[in-house]
JSON list of C-alpha atoms in Angstrom, two decimals:
[
{"chain": "W", "resi": 1, "resn": "MET", "atom": "CA", "xyz": [10.23, -66.81, -124.52]},
{"chain": "W", "resi": 2, "resn": "ASP", "atom": "CA", "xyz": [12.49, -68.85, -122.24]},
{"chain": "W", "resi": 3, "resn": "ARG", "atom": "CA", "xyz": [11.75, -72.39, -121.09]},
{"chain": "W", "resi": 4, "resn": "GLU", "atom": "CA", "xyz": [10.62, -71.31, -117.63]},
{"chain": "W", "resi": 5, "resn": "THR", "atom": "CA", "xyz": [8.08, -68.91, -119.09]},
{"chain": "W", "resi": 6, "resn": "GLN", "atom": "CA", "xyz": [6.89, -71.53, -121.58]},
{"chain": "W", "resi": 7, "resn": "GLN", "atom": "CA", "xyz": [6.40, -73.96, -118.72]},
{"chain": "W", "resi": 8, "resn": "LEU", "atom": "CA", "xyz": [4.43, -71.35, -116.77]},
{"chain": "W", "resi": 9, "resn": "VAL", "atom": "CA", "xyz": [2.11, -70.83, -119.75]},
{"chain": "W", "resi": 10, "resn": "MET", "atom": "CA", "xyz": [1.67, -74.60, -120.13]},
{"chain": "W", "resi": 11, "resn": "ASP", "atom": "CA", "xyz": [0.98, -74.99, -116.40]},
{"chain": "W", "resi": 12, "resn": "VAL", "atom": "CA", "xyz": [-1.70, -72.28, -116.39]},
{"chain": "W", "resi": 13, "resn": "MET", "atom": "CA", "xyz": [-3.19, -73.55, -119.66]},
{"chain": "W", "resi": 14, "resn": "ASP", "atom": "CA", "xyz": [-3.36, -77.10, -118.26]},
{"chain": "W", "resi": 15, "resn": "GLY", "atom": "CA", "xyz": [-4.37, -78.46, -121.67]},
{"chain": "W", "resi": 16, "resn": "ASN", "atom": "CA", "xyz": [-7.46, -76.25, -121.97]},
{"chain": "W", "resi": 17, "resn": "PRO", "atom": "CA", "xyz": [-7.72, -74.28, -125.25]},
{"chain": "W", "resi": 18, "resn": "GLY", "atom": "CA", "xyz": [-10.08, -71.76, -123.64]},
{"chain": "W", "resi": 19, "resn": "ALA", "atom": "CA", "xyz": [-7.51, -71.07, -120.95]},
{"chain": "W", "resi": 20, "resn": "LEU", "atom": "CA", "xyz": [-4.86, -70.58, -123.63]},
{"chain": "W", "resi": 21, "resn": "MET", "atom": "CA", "xyz": [-7.06, -67.97, -125.29]},
{"chain": "W", "resi": 22, "resn": "ILE", "atom": "CA", "xyz": [-7.40, -66.13, -121.97]},
{"chain": "W", "resi": 23, "resn": "ILE", "atom": "CA", "xyz": [-3.64, -66.35, -121.37]},
{"chain": "W", "resi": 24, "resn": "GLN", "atom": "CA", "xyz": [-2.97, -64.88, -124.81]},
{"chain": "W", "resi": 25, "resn": "ARG", "atom": "CA", "xyz": [-5.27, -61.97, -123.99]},
{"chain": "W", "resi": 26, "resn": "LEU", "atom": "CA", "xyz": [-3.74, -61.44, -120.55]},
{"chain": "W", "resi": 27, "resn": "MET", "atom": "CA", "xyz": [-0.38, -61.06, -122.28]},
{"chain": "W", "resi": 28, "resn": "TYR", "atom": "CA", "xyz": [-1.56, -57.59, -123.31]},
{"chain": "W", "resi": 29, "resn": "PHE", "atom": "CA", "xyz": [-0.85, -56.53, -119.73]},
{"chain": "W", "resi": 30, "resn": "SER", "atom": "CA", "xyz": [2.78, -55.54, -119.28]},
{"chain": "W", "resi": 31, "resn": "THR", "atom": "CA", "xyz": [2.90, -57.52, -116.04]},
{"chain": "W", "resi": 32, "resn": "TRP", "atom": "CA", "xyz": [1.50, -60.71, -117.57]},
{"chain": "W", "resi": 33, "resn": "GLY", "atom": "CA", "xyz": [4.31, -62.94, -116.22]},
{"chain": "W", "resi": 34, "resn": "PRO", "atom": "CA", "xyz": [3.65, -62.16, -112.55]},
{"chain": "W", "resi": 35, "resn": "LEU", "atom": "CA", "xyz": [-0.08, -62.29, -113.33]},
{"chain": "W", "resi": 36, "resn": "LEU", "atom": "CA", "xyz": [0.23, -65.87, -114.62]},
{"chain": "W", "resi": 37, "resn": "CYS", "atom": "CA", "xyz": [2.25, -66.82, -111.53]},
{"chain": "W", "resi": 38, "resn": "HIS", "atom": "CA", "xyz": [-0.50, -65.34, -109.37]},
{"chain": "W", "resi": 39, "resn": "LEU", "atom": "CA", "xyz": [-3.17, -67.34, -111.23]},
{"chain": "W", "resi": 40, "resn": "LYS", "atom": "CA", "xyz": [-1.16, -70.54, -110.87]},
{"chain": "W", "resi": 41, "resn": "MET", "atom": "CA", "xyz": [-0.68, -69.99, -107.13]},
{"chain": "W", "resi": 42, "resn": "GLN", "atom": "CA", "xyz": [-4.44, -69.45, -106.75]},
{"chain": "W", "resi": 43, "resn": "GLY", "atom": "CA", "xyz": [-5.20, -72.63, -108.68]},
{"chain": "W", "resi": 44, "resn": "LEU", "atom": "CA", "xyz": [-6.87, -70.64, -111.46]},
{"chain": "W", "resi": 45, "resn": "ILE", "atom": "CA", "xyz": [-5.64, -72.89, -114.25]},
{"chain": "W", "resi": 46, "resn": "GLY", "atom": "CA", "xyz": [-7.12, -74.75, -117.19]},
{"chain": "W", "resi": 47, "resn": "SER", "atom": "CA", "xyz": [-10.86, -75.23, -117.18]},
{"chain": "W", "resi": 48, "resn": "ARG", "atom": "CA", "xyz": [-11.22, -73.48, -113.81]},
{"chain": "W", "resi": 49, "resn": "LEU", "atom": "CA", "xyz": [-9.65, -70.32, -115.25]},
{"chain": "W", "resi": 50, "resn": "TRP", "atom": "CA", "xyz": [-11.94, -70.56, -118.27]},
{"chain": "W", "resi": 51, "resn": "ARG", "atom": "CA", "xyz": [-15.06, -70.99, -116.10]},
{"chain": "W", "resi": 52, "resn": "VAL", "atom": "CA", "xyz": [-14.18, -68.10, -113.78]},
{"chain": "W", "resi": 53, "resn": "VAL", "atom": "CA", "xyz": [-13.59, -65.66, -116.66]},
{"chain": "W", "resi": 54, "resn": "GLN", "atom": "CA", "xyz": [-16.70, -66.89, -118.48]},
{"chain": "W", "resi": 55, "resn": "ASP", "atom": "CA", "xyz": [-19.09, -67.07, -115.56]},
{"chain": "W", "resi": 56, "resn": "ASP", "atom": "CA", "xyz": [-17.89, -64.55, -112.98]},
{"chain": "W", "resi": 57, "resn": "TYR", "atom": "CA", "xyz": [-16.62, -61.93, -115.43]},
{"chain": "W", "resi": 58, "resn": "ALA", "atom": "CA", "xyz": [-18.96, -62.50, -118.40]},
{"chain": "W", "resi": 59, "resn": "GLU", "atom": "CA", "xyz": [-15.89, -63.16, -120.60]},
{"chain": "W", "resi": 60, "resn": "ASP", "atom": "CA", "xyz": [-14.48, -59.70, -119.80]},
{"chain": "W", "resi": 61, "resn": "TRP", "atom": "CA", "xyz": [-10.81, -60.73, -119.59]},
{"chain": "W", "resi": 62, "resn": "ARG", "atom": "CA", "xyz": [-9.69, -57.10, -119.20]},
{"chain": "W", "resi": 63, "resn": "ARG", "atom": "CA", "xyz": [-11.70, -56.66, -116.01]},
{"chain": "W", "resi": 64, "resn": "PHE", "atom": "CA", "xyz": [-10.58, -60.09, -114.78]},
{"chain": "W", "resi": 65, "resn": "GLY", "atom": "CA", "xyz": [-6.94, -59.14, -115.36]},
{"chain": "W", "resi": 66, "resn": "GLN", "atom": "CA", "xyz": [-7.35, -55.78, -113.66]},
{"chain": "W", "resi": 67, "resn": "VAL", "atom": "CA", "xyz": [-9.02, -57.37, -110.62]},
{"chain": "W", "resi": 68, "resn": "GLN", "atom": "CA", "xyz": [-6.22, -59.93, -110.35]},
{"chain": "W", "resi": 69, "resn": "LEU", "atom": "CA", "xyz": [-3.55, -57.22, -110.68]},
{"chain": "W", "resi": 70, "resn": "ALA", "atom": "CA", "xyz": [-5.31, -55.15, -108.02]},
{"chain": "W", "resi": 71, "resn": "GLU", "atom": "CA", "xyz": [-5.22, -58.19, -105.71]},
{"chain": "W", "resi": 72, "resn": "MET", "atom": "CA", "xyz": [-1.49, -58.33, -106.37]},
{"chain": "W", "resi": 73, "resn": "GLY", "atom": "CA", "xyz": [-1.10, -54.62, -105.62]},
{"chain": "W", "resi": 74, "resn": "LEU", "atom": "CA", "xyz": [-0.15, -53.83, -109.21]},
{"chain": "W", "resi": 75, "resn": "LEU", "atom": "CA", "xyz": [-1.88, -51.16, -111.25]},
{"chain": "W", "resi": 76, "resn": "GLU", "atom": "CA", "xyz": [-2.03, -50.92, -115.01]},
{"chain": "W", "resi": 77, "resn": "PRO", "atom": "CA", "xyz": [-3.70, -48.39, -117.27]},
{"chain": "W", "resi": 78, "resn": "THR", "atom": "CA", "xyz": [-7.09, -49.37, -118.58]},
{"chain": "W", "resi": 79, "resn": "LEU", "atom": "CA", "xyz": [-6.96, -51.37, -121.79]},
{"chain": "W", "resi": 80, "resn": "SER", "atom": "CA", "xyz": [-9.81, -49.61, -123.51]},
{"chain": "W", "resi": 81, "resn": "HIS", "atom": "CA", "xyz": [-8.37, -50.39, -126.90]},
{"chain": "W", "resi": 82, "resn": "ILE", "atom": "CA", "xyz": [-5.53, -52.64, -127.88]},
{"chain": "W", "resi": 83, "resn": "ALA", "atom": "CA", "xyz": [-3.43, -51.73, -130.85]},
{"chain": "W", "resi": 84, "resn": "ALA", "atom": "CA", "xyz": [-0.18, -53.59, -130.28]},
{"chain": "W", "resi": 85, "resn": "PRO", "atom": "CA", "xyz": [0.42, -57.28, -129.76]},
{"chain": "W", "resi": 86, "resn": "PRO", "atom": "CA", "xyz": [1.81, -58.42, -126.41]},
{"chain": "W", "resi": 87, "resn": "THR", "atom": "CA", "xyz": [5.53, -58.22, -125.83]},
{"chain": "W", "resi": 88, "resn": "TRP", "atom": "CA", "xyz": [7.55, -61.10, -124.47]},
{"chain": "W", "resi": 89, "resn": "PRO", "atom": "CA", "xyz": [9.58, -60.43, -121.34]},
{"chain": "W", "resi": 90, "resn": "ARG", "atom": "CA", "xyz": [13.30, -60.06, -121.91]},
{"chain": "W", "resi": 91, "resn": "CYS", "atom": "CA", "xyz": [15.58, -62.33, -119.98]},
{"chain": "W", "resi": 92, "resn": "ASN", "atom": "CA", "xyz": [19.21, -61.34, -119.82]}
]
């Protein structure tokens, strides 16, 4: 993971361990980098991100991610089961 991506993760986490857990789960989406940028631009960071996923989505991070991706105009297949760990984006 490059420094810019690390900084993005830190910015969205904003020191909140619950937000980090959500970020780690959102990394299962292949478009997790743009997704994190989208969250940051919306101000969904740190404890606010945690509260929204907990309260508005009943901790269903998959549905939260899919709703956010739909807002961005990106579609991903349903993550009904997850077998592989997330992949880091390649920067050339």
